[in-house]
XYZ file of C-alpha atoms in Angstrom:
341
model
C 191.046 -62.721 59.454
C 190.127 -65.711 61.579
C 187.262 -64.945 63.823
C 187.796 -67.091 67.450
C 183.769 -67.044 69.511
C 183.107 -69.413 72.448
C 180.567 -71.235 74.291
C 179.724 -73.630 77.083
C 177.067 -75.303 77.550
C 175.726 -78.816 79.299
C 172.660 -80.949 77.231
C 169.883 -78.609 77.948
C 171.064 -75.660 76.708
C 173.174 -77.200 73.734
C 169.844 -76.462 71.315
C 170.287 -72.967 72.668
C 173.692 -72.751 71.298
C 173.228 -74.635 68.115
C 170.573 -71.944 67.131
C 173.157 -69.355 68.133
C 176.100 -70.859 66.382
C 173.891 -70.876 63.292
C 173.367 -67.329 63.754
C 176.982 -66.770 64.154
C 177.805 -68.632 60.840
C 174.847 -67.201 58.560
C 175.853 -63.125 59.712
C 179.290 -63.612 58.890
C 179.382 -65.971 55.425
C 182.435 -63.331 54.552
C 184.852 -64.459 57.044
C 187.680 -66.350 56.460
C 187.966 -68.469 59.224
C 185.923 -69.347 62.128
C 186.742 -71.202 65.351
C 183.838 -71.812 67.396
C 185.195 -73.331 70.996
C 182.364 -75.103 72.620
C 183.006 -76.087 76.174
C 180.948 -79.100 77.272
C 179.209 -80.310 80.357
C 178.049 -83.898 79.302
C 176.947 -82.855 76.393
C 175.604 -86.244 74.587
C 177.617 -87.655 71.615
C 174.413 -87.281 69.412
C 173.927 -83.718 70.567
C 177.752 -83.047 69.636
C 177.245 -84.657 66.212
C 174.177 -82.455 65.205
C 176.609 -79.262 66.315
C 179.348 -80.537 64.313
C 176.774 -80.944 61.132
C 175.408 -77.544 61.424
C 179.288 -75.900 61.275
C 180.015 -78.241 58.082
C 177.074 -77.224 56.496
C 178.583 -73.687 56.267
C 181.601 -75.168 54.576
C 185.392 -74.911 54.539
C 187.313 -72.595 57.103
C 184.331 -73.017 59.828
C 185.429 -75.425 62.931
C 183.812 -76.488 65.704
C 186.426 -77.731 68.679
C 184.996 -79.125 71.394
C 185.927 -78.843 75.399
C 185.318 -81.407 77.668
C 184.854 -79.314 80.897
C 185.149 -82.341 83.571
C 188.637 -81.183 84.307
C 187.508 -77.607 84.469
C 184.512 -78.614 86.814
C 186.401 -80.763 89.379
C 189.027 -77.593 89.312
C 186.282 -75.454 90.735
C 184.743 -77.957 93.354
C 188.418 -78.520 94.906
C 187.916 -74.999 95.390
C 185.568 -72.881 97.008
C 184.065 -71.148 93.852
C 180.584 -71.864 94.296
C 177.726 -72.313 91.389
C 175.529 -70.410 89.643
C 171.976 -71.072 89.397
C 172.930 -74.612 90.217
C 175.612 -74.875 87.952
C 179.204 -74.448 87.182
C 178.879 -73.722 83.719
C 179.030 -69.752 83.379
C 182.828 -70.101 84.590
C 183.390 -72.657 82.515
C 185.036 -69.452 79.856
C 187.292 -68.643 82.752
C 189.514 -71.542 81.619
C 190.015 -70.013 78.332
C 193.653 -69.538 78.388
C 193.926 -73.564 78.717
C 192.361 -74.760 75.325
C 192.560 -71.748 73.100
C 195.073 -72.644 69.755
C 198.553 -70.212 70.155
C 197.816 -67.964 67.517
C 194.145 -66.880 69.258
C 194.649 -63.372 70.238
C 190.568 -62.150 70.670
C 188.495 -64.164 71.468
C 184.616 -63.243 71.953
C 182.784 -65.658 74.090
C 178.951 -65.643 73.859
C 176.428 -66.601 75.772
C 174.042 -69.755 74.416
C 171.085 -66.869 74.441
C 172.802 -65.043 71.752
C 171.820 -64.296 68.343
C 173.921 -62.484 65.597
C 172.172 -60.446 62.845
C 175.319 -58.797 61.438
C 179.215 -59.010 60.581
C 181.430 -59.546 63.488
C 184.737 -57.570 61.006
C 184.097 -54.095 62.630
C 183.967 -55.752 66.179
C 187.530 -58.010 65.468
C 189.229 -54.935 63.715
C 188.882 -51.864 66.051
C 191.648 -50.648 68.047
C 191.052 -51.256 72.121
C 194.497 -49.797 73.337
C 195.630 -51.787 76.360
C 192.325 -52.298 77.598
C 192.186 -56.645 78.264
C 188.208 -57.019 77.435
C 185.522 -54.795 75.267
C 181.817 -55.213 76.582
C 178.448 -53.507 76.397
C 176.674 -51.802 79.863
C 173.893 -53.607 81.759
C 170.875 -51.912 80.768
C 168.955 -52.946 83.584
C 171.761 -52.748 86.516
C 169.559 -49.810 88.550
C 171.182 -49.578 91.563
C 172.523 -52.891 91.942
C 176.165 -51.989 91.099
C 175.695 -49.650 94.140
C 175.386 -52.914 96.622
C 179.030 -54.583 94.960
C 180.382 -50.703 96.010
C 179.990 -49.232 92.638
C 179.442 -45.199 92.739
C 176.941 -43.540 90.460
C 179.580 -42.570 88.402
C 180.544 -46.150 87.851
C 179.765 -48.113 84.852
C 178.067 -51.653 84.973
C 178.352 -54.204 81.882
C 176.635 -57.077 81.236
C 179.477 -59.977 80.717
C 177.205 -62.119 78.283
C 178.905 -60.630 75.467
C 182.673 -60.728 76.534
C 185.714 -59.654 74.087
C 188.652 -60.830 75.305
C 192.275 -59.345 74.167
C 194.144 -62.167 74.934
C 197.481 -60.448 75.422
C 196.562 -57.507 77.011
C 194.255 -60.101 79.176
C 197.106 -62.231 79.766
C 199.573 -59.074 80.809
C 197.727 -58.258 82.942
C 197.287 -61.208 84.832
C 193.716 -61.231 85.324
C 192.872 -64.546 85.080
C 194.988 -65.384 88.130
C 193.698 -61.974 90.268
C 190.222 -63.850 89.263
C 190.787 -66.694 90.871
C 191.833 -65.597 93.978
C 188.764 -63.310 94.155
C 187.017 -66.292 93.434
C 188.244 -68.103 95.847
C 187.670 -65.509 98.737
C 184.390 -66.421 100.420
C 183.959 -62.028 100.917
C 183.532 -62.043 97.158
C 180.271 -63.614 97.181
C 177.583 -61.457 94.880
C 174.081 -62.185 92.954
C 175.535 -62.272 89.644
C 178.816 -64.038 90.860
C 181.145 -63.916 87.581
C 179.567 -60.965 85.764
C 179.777 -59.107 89.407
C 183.717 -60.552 89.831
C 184.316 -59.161 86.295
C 183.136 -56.151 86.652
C 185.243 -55.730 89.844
C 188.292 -56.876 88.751
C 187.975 -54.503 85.412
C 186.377 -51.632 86.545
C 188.158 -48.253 84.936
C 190.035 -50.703 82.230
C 187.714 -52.290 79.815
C 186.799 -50.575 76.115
C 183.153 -49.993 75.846
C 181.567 -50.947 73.056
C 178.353 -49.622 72.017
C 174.920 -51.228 72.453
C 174.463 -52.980 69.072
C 176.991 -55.473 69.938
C 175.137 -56.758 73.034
C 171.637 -55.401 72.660
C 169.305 -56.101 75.175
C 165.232 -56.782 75.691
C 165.170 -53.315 77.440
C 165.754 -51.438 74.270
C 163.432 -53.643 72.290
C 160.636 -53.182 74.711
C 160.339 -49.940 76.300
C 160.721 -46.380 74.644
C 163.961 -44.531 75.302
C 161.786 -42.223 77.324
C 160.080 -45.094 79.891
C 163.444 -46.442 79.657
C 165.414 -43.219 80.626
C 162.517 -41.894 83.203
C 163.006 -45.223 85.123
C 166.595 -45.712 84.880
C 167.993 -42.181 84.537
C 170.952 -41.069 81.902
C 174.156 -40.868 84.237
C 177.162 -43.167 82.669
C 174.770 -44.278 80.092
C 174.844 -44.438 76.361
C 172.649 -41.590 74.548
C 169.290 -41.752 73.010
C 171.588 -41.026 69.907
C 173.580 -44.220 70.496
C 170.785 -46.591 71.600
C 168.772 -45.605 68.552
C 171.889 -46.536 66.091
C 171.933 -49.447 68.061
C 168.416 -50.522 67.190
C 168.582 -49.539 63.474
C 172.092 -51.911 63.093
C 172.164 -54.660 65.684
C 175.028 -56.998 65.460
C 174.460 -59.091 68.643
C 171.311 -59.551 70.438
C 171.133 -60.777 73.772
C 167.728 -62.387 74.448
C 167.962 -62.878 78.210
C 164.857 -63.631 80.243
C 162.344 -61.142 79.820
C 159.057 -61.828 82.052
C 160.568 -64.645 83.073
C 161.129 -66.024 79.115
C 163.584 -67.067 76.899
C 162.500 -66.828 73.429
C 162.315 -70.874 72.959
C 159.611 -70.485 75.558
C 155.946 -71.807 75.063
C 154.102 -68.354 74.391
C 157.106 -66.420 74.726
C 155.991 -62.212 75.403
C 160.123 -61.802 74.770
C 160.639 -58.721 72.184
C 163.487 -61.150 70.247
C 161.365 -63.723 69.616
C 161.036 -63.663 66.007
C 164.515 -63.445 64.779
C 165.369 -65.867 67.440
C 162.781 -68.443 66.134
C 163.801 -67.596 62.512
C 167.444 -68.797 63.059
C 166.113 -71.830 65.160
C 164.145 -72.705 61.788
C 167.263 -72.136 59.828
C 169.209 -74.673 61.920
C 169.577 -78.451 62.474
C 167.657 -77.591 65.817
C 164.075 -76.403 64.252
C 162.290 -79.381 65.706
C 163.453 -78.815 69.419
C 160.301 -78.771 70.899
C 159.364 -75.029 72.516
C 159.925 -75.119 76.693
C 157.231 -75.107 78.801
C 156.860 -72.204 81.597
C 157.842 -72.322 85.037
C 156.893 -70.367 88.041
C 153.468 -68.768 89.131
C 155.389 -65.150 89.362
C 156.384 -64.556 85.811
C 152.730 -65.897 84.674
C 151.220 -62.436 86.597
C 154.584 -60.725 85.374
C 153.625 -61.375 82.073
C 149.755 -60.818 82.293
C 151.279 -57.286 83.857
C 153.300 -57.048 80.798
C 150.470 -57.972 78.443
C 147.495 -55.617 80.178
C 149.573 -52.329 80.769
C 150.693 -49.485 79.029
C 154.389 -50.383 78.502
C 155.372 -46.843 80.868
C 154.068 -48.409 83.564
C 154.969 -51.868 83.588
C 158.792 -50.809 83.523
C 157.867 -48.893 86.478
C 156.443 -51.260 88.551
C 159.089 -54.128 87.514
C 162.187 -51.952 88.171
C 160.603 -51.237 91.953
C 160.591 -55.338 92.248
C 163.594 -55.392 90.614
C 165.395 -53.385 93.714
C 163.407 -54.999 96.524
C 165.065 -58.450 94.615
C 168.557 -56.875 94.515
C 168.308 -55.603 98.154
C 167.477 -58.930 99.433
C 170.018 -61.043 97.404
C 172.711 -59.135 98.818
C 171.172 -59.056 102.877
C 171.281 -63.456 101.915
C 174.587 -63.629 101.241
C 175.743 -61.061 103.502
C 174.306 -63.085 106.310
C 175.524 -66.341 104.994
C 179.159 -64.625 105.262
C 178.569 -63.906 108.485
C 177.851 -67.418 109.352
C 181.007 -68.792 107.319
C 183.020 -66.063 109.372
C 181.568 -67.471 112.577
C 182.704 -70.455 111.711
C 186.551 -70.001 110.965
């Protein structure tokens, strides 16, 4: 079985997915084949050839095929899709069906804060019906899925883990219904492709359970803070989370008091298996990043100095004001557009 995982990333982040790509590679000696698509945003040549060594170093059947994503890039600024977090490189996987070889038929794209601690055969072997993508739920949506016009009975996933059926994707045309939500200045949202996603797929995608996409929240926080804060409705189980836990496949080390895990200091719960990969990899003398922003230094001291209880409590209350006032900004910057023809 040939396993097919993509990335994109520009020059900062490219240690960030050599660290993961090593991951990828040590869980999963056992496959047969592995095609790693990495989709670059001037990504330096010397950068590219440090990638390239750490796939050979894992031998025959392992290849690394790399994406310029100029084309890609200049495709979305003749558009309207706008950026995220200053850059265009979270869509960059939207282009998928342009570069992938003709015999790819799933294909699991990853973010660059990814690490893999088991076999990816279970994941690239179950049955998903006709639904066109498998994912994991947001842990920490709260009621943000309630301002893109979710219900409570709605279920939220968090697109940094992303299986994608390719045939089933590509029957049901949902790269081009994408695109034209995209393209519609009303589909503006915080989270803009992980929000689009979850629109366009809502009721149709197989949900996979937590291991495959596990997330700081379930490293941190007890299953009771946890469910006392963000309630049980459309949710996996304690039953489910705790399996989870006890046989990760995918962790997803997203910020976390405003960290990464290559952060100076990092407080984030995945920090150690994320460093021991980094030290595995042609990337263990990347120098850790230094810390930004006076608000996650007095998130973290928060973090640090209270019981664990009532730190979730107070962050998911800032998390809501956040949400709330994301979505009044870019409601009244529709507005404006509308005004304006």
């Amino acid at each position: 079985m040939k396993y097919s995982v993509l990335y994109a990333c520009n020059e900062a982040y490219s240690p960030f997915a050599g660290v993961s790509i090593h991951s990828l590679l040590s869980s999963n000696r056992d496959a047969e084949e592995i095609d790693i698509y990495l989709v670059t945003d001037e990504v330096s040549e010397k950068t590219l050839k440090k990638l390239q060594s750490e796939v050979g170093s894992f031998g025959a059947g392992r290849r690394l095929l790399v994406v310029d994503a100029a084309p890609y890039i200049r495709e979305m600024q003749a558009g309207i899709i706008p950026m995220y977090r200053g850059s265009y490189t979270t869509n960059l996987r939207l282009f998928f069906e342009k570069f992938i070889q003709p015999d790819c038929e799933r294909l699991l794209y990853l973010d660059c804060d990814i690490v893999l601690a088991g076999s990816l055969a279970g994941l690239f072997s179950a049955n998903w019906g006709e639904a066109p993508a498998a994912v994991v739920q947001e842990s920490i949506a709260g009621v943000y899925p309630y301002e893109i016009g979710f219900s409570a009975g709605d279920p939220y996933f968090n697109a940094g883990v992303f299986f994608i059926h390719v045939p089933n994707w590509k029957k049901q045309h949902c790269t081009e219904r994408l695109f034209e939500m995209m393209n519609d200045p009303r589909h503006r949202y915080m989270n803009p492709d992980q929000d689009l996603l979850n629109i366009l797929l809502k009721n149709r995608v197989h949900w996979l359970l937590p291991q495959y996409n596990l997330q700081p929240a379930h490293l941190a926080y007890s299953d009771r803070a946890y469910f006392r804060r963000y309630g049980k409705e459309c949710y996996y189980s304690k039953e489910e989370i705790d399996f989870s836990r006890k046989n990760p496949v995918i962790y997803h080390t997203y910020r976390f008091c405003g960290q990464f895990p290559w952060h100076k200091n990092s407080v984030h719960p995945a920090r150690e298996i994320w460093l021991k990969n980094k030290a595995e990899s042609v990337f263990a003398d990347h120098p850790p990043v230094p810390n930004k922003g006076a608000i996650f230094v007095v998130e973290r001291a928060l973090y640090r100095l209270l019981p664990r209880s009532v730190f979730l409590w107070i962050f998911s209350l800032a998390q809501r004001q956040q949400f709330r006032a994301a979505e009044k900004r870019m409601q009244k910057e529709l507005r404006a557009k509308e005004k304006q023809g």
